[in-house]
Amino acid sequence: MRGLFWEEIVKIREVTVQINKLGVKEEEKFKLLEVVYQTFNVSILDTVLSELPEKKQKEFLAQLSEKPHSPKIIESLKEEVKDIEEKIIQAAQRLKEKILQQLEDL
Amino acid sequence: MPKKKFKTAQKKLSQLRQEALIDLEKKHQPALKYLKKKKLLLPGLGQQSKKLLAGATLAGSLLLGPLKGAAPLLEKPPEERLKVGLATAEEVNNALKEKLAGLLPETIGKLSEEQEKEICQAIEEVLGIEVCSRLEGNELNHAYAWTGYEQHLQRYPGDSLEEHDEEQVAGIAPGLGAWGYFAASKEMMSREEYLREKYYVAVQTLYLPEWPDKYQELYEWYQYRKMIMINPENGTACVAVVGDAGPAEWTGKQFGGSPEVMKALDLHLEMRKGKVLLLFVKDPNNEIPLGPINFNVQKGQPEVA
């Protein structure tokens, strides 16, 4: 199965490693990862919408709703927004740091 | 304690998710209204949402709807979850055991190039760690051989067995390890230094053919070199550093494992020895954590969609 459109450029390995190090049960680990995944999804959606004009936002949302895994999504975004990949990566990195800090403090 | 940790982690992470949703809703009302109007749902965000977002923000109700046909993470078969780093520890161990079966040499020793390629590929597929038996021109005399149960090592001047938090039954070596103390003092010992003693392996550097000519260079190269020890009998694995030299040839063993390494491989009881793979870990940025490894460190992303 493919991941969502952003999974090719955003890696959350460090978060997974940190969750694995908590020593919690497997089911609990999955629950935590699901929340992490959801948060990345929302954050990346926010980043993309912030870069697009309203009309293009609608196109993007329709495309995302229709084929969320399609690599064409990121290709379309690259045509509309300069350095969109870099912007998504930066937003994800900021979120990743926040998450890691929360987990490391446990 | 782990239950409390889970609850705390869940609370903190849920808080971050909630903040992200609030941000999204604040900034993108028109886009979210469009989604609602068109009755569009964005996938990939799980099924537990509505309850969690009882506040029923617009964003929450639109973004966290169930994905048509998507299997919840836990319902996916092990092979699916293994691919995305979400298999259980037991499933990972079993997968490694199965992949290594049939690839191991018949006798202890070095690996042929073909064996190295196949074995390392199997390990990388399951654990996501790049490993090899030859690194930067260096190779041990054995990659597959017998390992024994070592004692704890003194980490700093004045260290004692009572200061070690696990496997005290192993005792503590009276002399220092081949690379001396791990830290200058108890107060100065970092977490990394603490983990180096906890998860160390001993290798027979003294019997390397090039040792007499290049001992100074090799001594430095092998110090705290990151390796992975794998028990192919049960698929358990532990990432460790080279922390001592040995064992002596007469023991009939070619490697040693710290008490914690041997415990991680389930070789800490009865005979306290076993045939293992010991390979170099390619980790130039020091990202692979020391200790038992029963998850895939590369493919950590859950595929909810």
Coordinates of C-alpha atoms in Angstrom, one line a residue:
Chain A
M1 CA 0.0 0.0 0.0
R2 CA 1.2 3.5 -0.7
G3 CA 1.4 6.2 1.9
L4 CA -0.1 9.6 1.6
F5 CA 1.4 12.1 -0.8
W6 CA 3.8 13.6 1.6
E7 CA 5.4 10.3 2.9
E8 CA 8.0 10.3 0.1
I9 CA 9.5 13.5 1.4
V10 CA 8.8 13.4 5.1
K11 CA 10.4 10.7 7.3
I12 CA 9.4 10.2 10.9
R13 CA 11.9 7.6 11.8
E14 CA 13.3 9.4 14.8
V15 CA 9.8 9.6 16.3
T16 CA 9.2 5.9 15.8
V17 CA 12.5 5.0 17.4
Q18 CA 11.7 7.2 20.3
I19 CA 8.3 5.6 20.8
N20 CA 9.9 2.2 20.6
K21 CA 12.3 3.2 23.3
L22 CA 9.4 4.1 25.7
G23 CA 9.0 0.4 26.5
V24 CA 5.2 0.5 26.2
K25 CA 3.0 -2.4 24.8
E26 CA 2.8 -2.9 21.1
E27 CA -0.8 -1.9 20.9
E28 CA 0.0 1.3 22.8
K29 CA 2.9 2.0 20.5
F30 CA 0.5 1.8 17.5
K31 CA -1.9 4.1 19.2
L32 CA 0.8 6.7 19.8
L33 CA 2.0 6.4 16.3
E34 CA -1.5 6.9 15.0
V35 CA -1.7 10.2 16.8
V36 CA 1.7 11.2 15.6
Y37 CA 0.7 10.4 12.0
Q38 CA -2.5 12.3 12.3
T39 CA -0.7 15.3 13.6
F40 CA 1.8 15.3 10.7
N41 CA -1.1 15.0 8.3
V42 CA -2.9 18.1 9.8
S43 CA 0.3 20.1 10.0
I44 CA 1.3 19.4 6.4
L45 CA -2.2 20.2 5.2
D46 CA -1.9 23.5 7.0
T47 CA 1.4 24.2 5.4
V48 CA 0.2 23.4 1.9
L49 CA -3.0 25.4 2.3
S50 CA -1.1 28.4 3.6
E51 CA 0.9 28.5 0.3
L52 CA -1.9 28.1 -2.1
P53 CA -4.4 30.7 -3.4
E54 CA -8.0 29.9 -2.6
K55 CA -8.9 28.5 -6.0
K56 CA -5.9 26.2 -6.0
Q57 CA -6.8 25.2 -2.5
K58 CA -10.0 23.7 -3.7
E59 CA -8.3 21.8 -6.5
F60 CA -5.8 20.5 -4.1
L61 CA -8.4 19.3 -1.6
A62 CA -10.5 17.7 -4.3
Q63 CA -7.4 15.9 -5.6
L64 CA -6.4 14.9 -2.1
S65 CA -9.8 13.6 -1.3
E66 CA -10.0 11.6 -4.5
K67 CA -6.5 10.1 -4.7
P68 CA -4.6 10.8 -1.5
H69 CA -1.7 8.6 -2.4
S70 CA -1.1 10.0 -5.9
P71 CA 2.4 11.3 -6.6
K72 CA 0.7 13.7 -8.9
I73 CA -0.3 15.7 -5.9
I74 CA 3.2 16.8 -5.0
E75 CA 3.9 17.3 -8.7
S76 CA 0.9 19.7 -9.0
L77 CA 2.0 21.5 -5.9
K78 CA 5.5 22.0 -7.2
E79 CA 4.0 23.7 -10.2
E80 CA 2.1 26.1 -8.0
V81 CA 4.4 26.8 -5.2
K82 CA 8.2 27.4 -5.4
D83 CA 10.1 25.1 -3.0
I84 CA 6.9 23.5 -1.7
E85 CA 8.8 20.3 -0.9
E86 CA 11.3 22.2 1.2
K87 CA 8.5 24.0 3.0
I88 CA 6.7 20.8 3.8
I89 CA 10.0 19.3 5.1
Q90 CA 10.7 22.3 7.3
A91 CA 7.2 22.3 8.8
A92 CA 7.5 18.6 9.4
Q93 CA 10.9 19.0 11.0
R94 CA 9.5 21.6 13.4
L95 CA 6.7 19.3 14.4
K96 CA 9.1 16.4 14.7
E97 CA 11.3 18.3 17.1
K98 CA 8.3 19.3 19.2
I99 CA 7.1 15.6 19.3
L100 CA 10.6 14.4 20.2
Q101 CA 10.9 16.9 23.0
Q102 CA 7.6 15.7 24.5
L103 CA 8.7 12.1 24.3
E104 CA 12.2 12.7 25.6
D105 CA 10.8 14.5 28.6
L106 CA 8.9 11.4 29.7
Chain B
M1 CA 5.4 2.4 35.0
P2 CA 5.1 1.8 31.2
K3 CA 1.3 2.2 31.5
K4 CA 1.8 5.6 33.1
K5 CA 4.3 6.4 30.4
F6 CA 1.8 5.5 27.7
K7 CA -0.9 7.6 29.2
T8 CA 1.4 10.6 29.6
A9 CA 2.7 10.2 26.0
Q10 CA -0.8 9.8 24.7
K11 CA -1.9 13.0 26.5
K12 CA 1.0 15.0 25.3
L13 CA 0.8 13.8 21.7
S14 CA -3.0 14.3 21.6
Q15 CA -2.4 17.9 22.9
L16 CA -0.1 18.5 19.9
R17 CA -2.6 17.1 17.5
Q18 CA -5.3 19.3 19.0
E19 CA -3.2 22.4 18.7
A20 CA -2.5 21.5 15.0
L21 CA -6.2 21.1 14.4
I22 CA -7.0 24.4 16.0
D23 CA -4.3 26.2 14.0
L24 CA -5.7 24.7 10.8
E25 CA -9.2 25.7 11.6
K26 CA -8.2 29.2 12.5
K27 CA -6.3 29.8 9.3
H28 CA -8.2 27.9 6.7
Q29 CA -12.0 28.4 7.3
P30 CA -12.9 28.8 3.6
A31 CA -11.0 25.6 2.6
L32 CA -12.6 23.6 5.4
K33 CA -16.1 25.0 4.6
Y34 CA -15.5 23.9 1.0
L35 CA -14.7 20.4 2.2
K36 CA -17.9 20.3 4.2
K37 CA -20.0 21.7 1.4
K38 CA -18.7 19.1 -1.0
K39 CA -18.9 16.4 1.6
L40 CA -15.3 15.5 1.1
L41 CA -13.3 13.5 3.7
L42 CA -9.6 13.5 3.8
P43 CA -8.2 10.1 4.5
G44 CA -5.3 8.8 6.4
L45 CA -6.2 10.1 9.8
G46 CA -7.7 7.1 11.6
Q47 CA -11.0 6.4 13.1
Q48 CA -10.9 7.4 16.7
S49 CA -11.1 11.0 16.0
K50 CA -14.6 12.1 16.6
K51 CA -14.5 11.0 20.2
L52 CA -11.2 12.7 20.7
L53 CA -12.4 15.8 19.1
A54 CA -15.6 16.0 21.0
G55 CA -15.3 19.7 20.7
A56 CA -16.3 19.0 17.1
T57 CA -14.2 21.5 15.5
L58 CA -14.9 21.9 11.8
A59 CA -11.5 20.7 11.0
G60 CA -11.8 17.7 13.2
S61 CA -15.1 16.5 11.8
L62 CA -13.8 16.8 8.3
L63 CA -10.3 15.6 8.6
L64 CA -10.6 12.6 10.9
G65 CA -13.3 10.6 9.2
P66 CA -12.8 7.0 8.6
L67 CA -11.1 6.0 5.3
K68 CA -13.2 3.8 3.1
G69 CA -11.7 0.3 3.0
A70 CA -8.7 1.2 5.2
A71 CA -7.8 -1.5 7.7
P72 CA -6.9 -0.2 11.1
L73 CA -3.3 -0.6 11.9
L74 CA -3.6 -3.5 14.2
E75 CA -5.8 -5.5 11.9
K76 CA -3.1 -5.6 9.2
P77 CA -1.3 -8.9 8.8
P78 CA 2.2 -9.1 10.3
E79 CA 3.9 -9.0 6.9
E80 CA 2.1 -5.7 6.0
R81 CA 3.0 -4.1 9.4
L82 CA 6.6 -5.3 9.1
K83 CA 7.0 -3.4 5.9
V84 CA 6.1 -0.2 7.7
G85 CA 7.8 -0.8 11.0
L86 CA 4.7 -1.6 12.9
A87 CA 5.2 -5.3 13.6
T88 CA 5.4 -6.6 17.2
A89 CA 8.8 -7.5 18.6
E90 CA 8.0 -11.2 18.3
E91 CA 7.0 -10.8 14.7
V92 CA 10.2 -9.0 13.9
N93 CA 12.3 -11.7 15.7
N94 CA 10.5 -14.4 13.8
A95 CA 10.9 -12.6 10.5
L96 CA 14.6 -12.3 11.0
K97 CA 15.0 -15.9 12.1
E98 CA 13.1 -17.1 9.1
K99 CA 15.1 -14.9 6.7
L100 CA 18.5 -16.0 8.1
A101 CA 17.6 -19.7 8.1
G102 CA 19.4 -21.3 5.2
L103 CA 21.8 -18.4 4.8
L104 CA 24.2 -19.1 7.6
P105 CA 27.6 -20.8 7.0
E106 CA 27.9 -24.4 8.0
T107 CA 30.9 -23.6 10.2
I108 CA 32.1 -20.6 12.1
G109 CA 34.3 -18.1 10.4
K110 CA 34.1 -15.2 8.0
L111 CA 31.3 -14.8 5.5
S112 CA 31.9 -15.3 1.8
E113 CA 31.0 -12.3 -0.3
E114 CA 27.8 -13.9 -1.4
Q115 CA 26.9 -14.9 2.2
E116 CA 27.6 -11.4 3.4
K117 CA 25.4 -9.9 0.7
E118 CA 22.5 -12.2 1.4
I119 CA 22.7 -12.0 5.2
C120 CA 23.2 -8.3 5.3
Q121 CA 20.3 -7.8 2.9
A122 CA 18.0 -9.9 5.1
I123 CA 19.0 -7.9 8.2
E124 CA 18.5 -4.6 6.4
E125 CA 15.0 -5.7 5.2
V126 CA 13.8 -6.7 8.7
L127 CA 15.6 -4.2 11.0
G128 CA 16.3 -1.3 8.6
I129 CA 20.0 -1.3 9.6
E130 CA 22.8 -1.4 7.1
V131 CA 25.4 -3.9 8.2
C132 CA 28.5 -5.6 6.8
S133 CA 31.3 -7.9 7.7
R134 CA 33.9 -5.8 6.0
L135 CA 34.2 -2.1 6.7
E136 CA 36.8 0.5 5.7
G137 CA 39.2 -2.3 4.9
N138 CA 38.7 -4.0 8.3
E139 CA 37.3 -7.5 8.9
L140 CA 37.2 -9.7 12.0
N141 CA 38.4 -13.2 11.8
H142 CA 34.9 -14.4 12.4
A143 CA 31.4 -13.0 11.5
Y144 CA 29.6 -16.1 12.6
A145 CA 31.0 -17.7 15.7
W146 CA 30.5 -18.6 19.4
T147 CA 29.9 -15.8 21.9
G148 CA 30.3 -16.1 25.6
Y149 CA 28.8 -14.3 28.6
E150 CA 31.2 -11.6 29.8
Q151 CA 31.2 -9.8 33.1
H152 CA 30.4 -6.1 33.7
L153 CA 33.3 -3.7 33.1
Q154 CA 34.4 -0.9 35.4
R155 CA 33.1 2.3 33.9
Y156 CA 34.9 4.8 36.0
P157 CA 37.4 4.7 38.8
G158 CA 35.7 3.4 41.9
D159 CA 32.9 1.7 40.0
S160 CA 31.4 -1.4 41.7
L161 CA 29.0 -4.2 40.8
E162 CA 26.3 -2.6 43.0
E163 CA 26.3 0.5 40.7
H164 CA 25.3 -1.6 37.7
D165 CA 21.6 -1.6 37.4
E166 CA 21.0 -5.0 35.6
E167 CA 22.4 -8.5 35.6
Q168 CA 24.4 -8.2 38.7
V169 CA 24.7 -12.0 38.7
A170 CA 27.4 -11.6 36.1
G171 CA 29.9 -10.0 38.5
I172 CA 32.4 -7.4 37.5
A173 CA 35.8 -7.9 35.9
P174 CA 38.6 -7.2 38.3
G175 CA 40.7 -5.5 35.5
L176 CA 39.8 -2.8 33.1
G177 CA 38.4 -3.4 29.6
A178 CA 40.9 -3.1 26.7
W179 CA 40.0 0.5 26.3
G180 CA 40.2 1.4 29.9
Y181 CA 37.4 3.3 31.8
F182 CA 34.4 4.4 29.8
A183 CA 34.2 7.7 31.7
A184 CA 36.6 9.8 33.9
S185 CA 34.2 9.7 36.9
K186 CA 30.8 8.7 38.0
E187 CA 29.7 12.3 37.8
M188 CA 31.1 12.8 34.4
M189 CA 29.7 9.6 32.9
S190 CA 27.3 10.5 30.0
R191 CA 24.3 8.4 29.0
E192 CA 26.3 7.3 25.9
E193 CA 29.1 6.1 28.0
Y194 CA 26.7 4.3 30.4
L195 CA 25.1 2.6 27.4
R196 CA 28.5 1.6 25.9
E197 CA 29.3 -0.5 28.9
K198 CA 25.8 -1.9 29.1
Y199 CA 25.8 -3.0 25.5
Y200 CA 29.4 -4.0 24.7
V201 CA 30.9 -6.8 22.8
A202 CA 34.4 -8.2 23.0
V203 CA 36.2 -9.1 19.8
Q204 CA 39.5 -10.8 19.2
T205 CA 41.5 -7.9 17.8
L206 CA 44.7 -9.5 19.1
Y207 CA 44.4 -12.4 16.7
L208 CA 43.9 -10.2 13.6
P209 CA 46.6 -11.0 11.1
E210 CA 47.4 -7.3 10.6
W211 CA 47.5 -6.5 14.3
P212 CA 51.3 -6.7 14.8
D213 CA 51.9 -4.1 12.1
K214 CA 48.9 -1.9 12.6
Y215 CA 47.9 -2.3 16.2
Q216 CA 47.8 1.4 17.0
E217 CA 45.6 2.2 14.1
L218 CA 43.4 -0.8 14.7
Y219 CA 43.1 -0.1 18.4
E220 CA 41.7 3.3 17.7
W221 CA 39.5 2.0 14.8
Y222 CA 37.9 -0.7 16.9
Q223 CA 37.3 1.3 20.0
Y224 CA 33.5 1.7 20.5
R225 CA 32.9 0.5 16.9
K226 CA 29.2 0.0 16.5
M227 CA 28.2 -3.6 15.8
I228 CA 25.1 -5.8 15.8
M229 CA 25.0 -9.2 17.4
I230 CA 22.3 -11.5 16.2
N231 CA 21.1 -14.8 17.6
P232 CA 19.8 -16.6 14.5
E233 CA 18.2 -19.3 16.6
N234 CA 15.5 -16.9 17.7
G235 CA 16.0 -13.8 15.6
T236 CA 16.9 -11.5 18.5
A237 CA 19.4 -8.8 17.9
C238 CA 21.3 -6.2 19.9
V239 CA 23.3 -3.2 18.8
A240 CA 26.4 -2.8 20.8
V241 CA 29.9 -1.3 20.7
V242 CA 33.3 -2.9 20.8
G243 CA 34.2 -2.4 24.5
D244 CA 36.7 -5.1 25.2
A245 CA 39.2 -7.4 23.5
G246 CA 38.9 -11.1 23.7
P247 CA 38.1 -13.8 24.5
A248 CA 41.3 -15.9 24.6
E249 CA 41.6 -18.6 22.0
W250 CA 41.6 -21.4 24.5
T251 CA 38.1 -20.7 25.6
G252 CA 36.7 -21.9 22.3
K253 CA 34.7 -18.8 21.9
Q254 CA 35.4 -16.0 19.4
F255 CA 33.2 -13.2 20.8
G256 CA 32.0 -12.0 24.1
G257 CA 28.8 -10.1 25.0
S258 CA 28.1 -7.9 28.0
P259 CA 25.5 -9.4 30.4
E260 CA 22.8 -7.2 28.9
V261 CA 23.7 -8.1 25.3
M262 CA 23.6 -11.8 26.2
K263 CA 20.3 -11.3 27.9
A264 CA 18.9 -9.5 24.9
L265 CA 19.8 -12.5 22.8
D266 CA 18.4 -14.9 25.4
L267 CA 21.8 -16.4 25.9
H268 CA 22.2 -15.5 29.5
L269 CA 21.0 -18.7 31.1
E270 CA 22.4 -22.3 31.3
M271 CA 25.4 -22.6 29.0
R272 CA 25.6 -18.8 28.6
K273 CA 26.9 -19.1 25.1
G274 CA 25.6 -19.4 21.5
K275 CA 26.5 -19.1 17.9
V276 CA 25.8 -15.6 16.7
L277 CA 26.4 -13.2 13.8
L278 CA 28.5 -10.2 14.7
L279 CA 28.6 -7.5 12.0
F280 CA 29.6 -3.9 11.7
V281 CA 26.8 -1.3 11.7
K282 CA 27.0 1.4 9.1
D283 CA 25.9 4.4 11.1
P284 CA 28.0 7.4 10.3
N285 CA 25.7 9.8 12.0
N286 CA 25.3 7.8 15.1
E287 CA 21.6 7.4 14.8
I288 CA 21.1 3.7 15.6
P289 CA 20.4 3.4 19.3
L290 CA 22.4 0.9 21.4
G291 CA 20.5 -2.0 22.9
P292 CA 18.1 -4.7 21.8
I293 CA 16.6 -4.0 18.5
N294 CA 13.3 -5.5 17.6
F295 CA 11.8 -3.0 15.2
N296 CA 12.7 -1.5 11.8
V297 CA 14.5 1.7 12.3
Q298 CA 14.1 2.9 8.7
K299 CA 10.4 2.2 8.0
G300 CA 8.9 3.8 11.0
Q301 CA 6.0 5.3 9.3
P302 CA 2.6 3.8 9.8
E303 CA 0.5 3.6 6.7
V304 CA -3.0 4.3 7.9
A305 CA -4.3 4.9 4.4

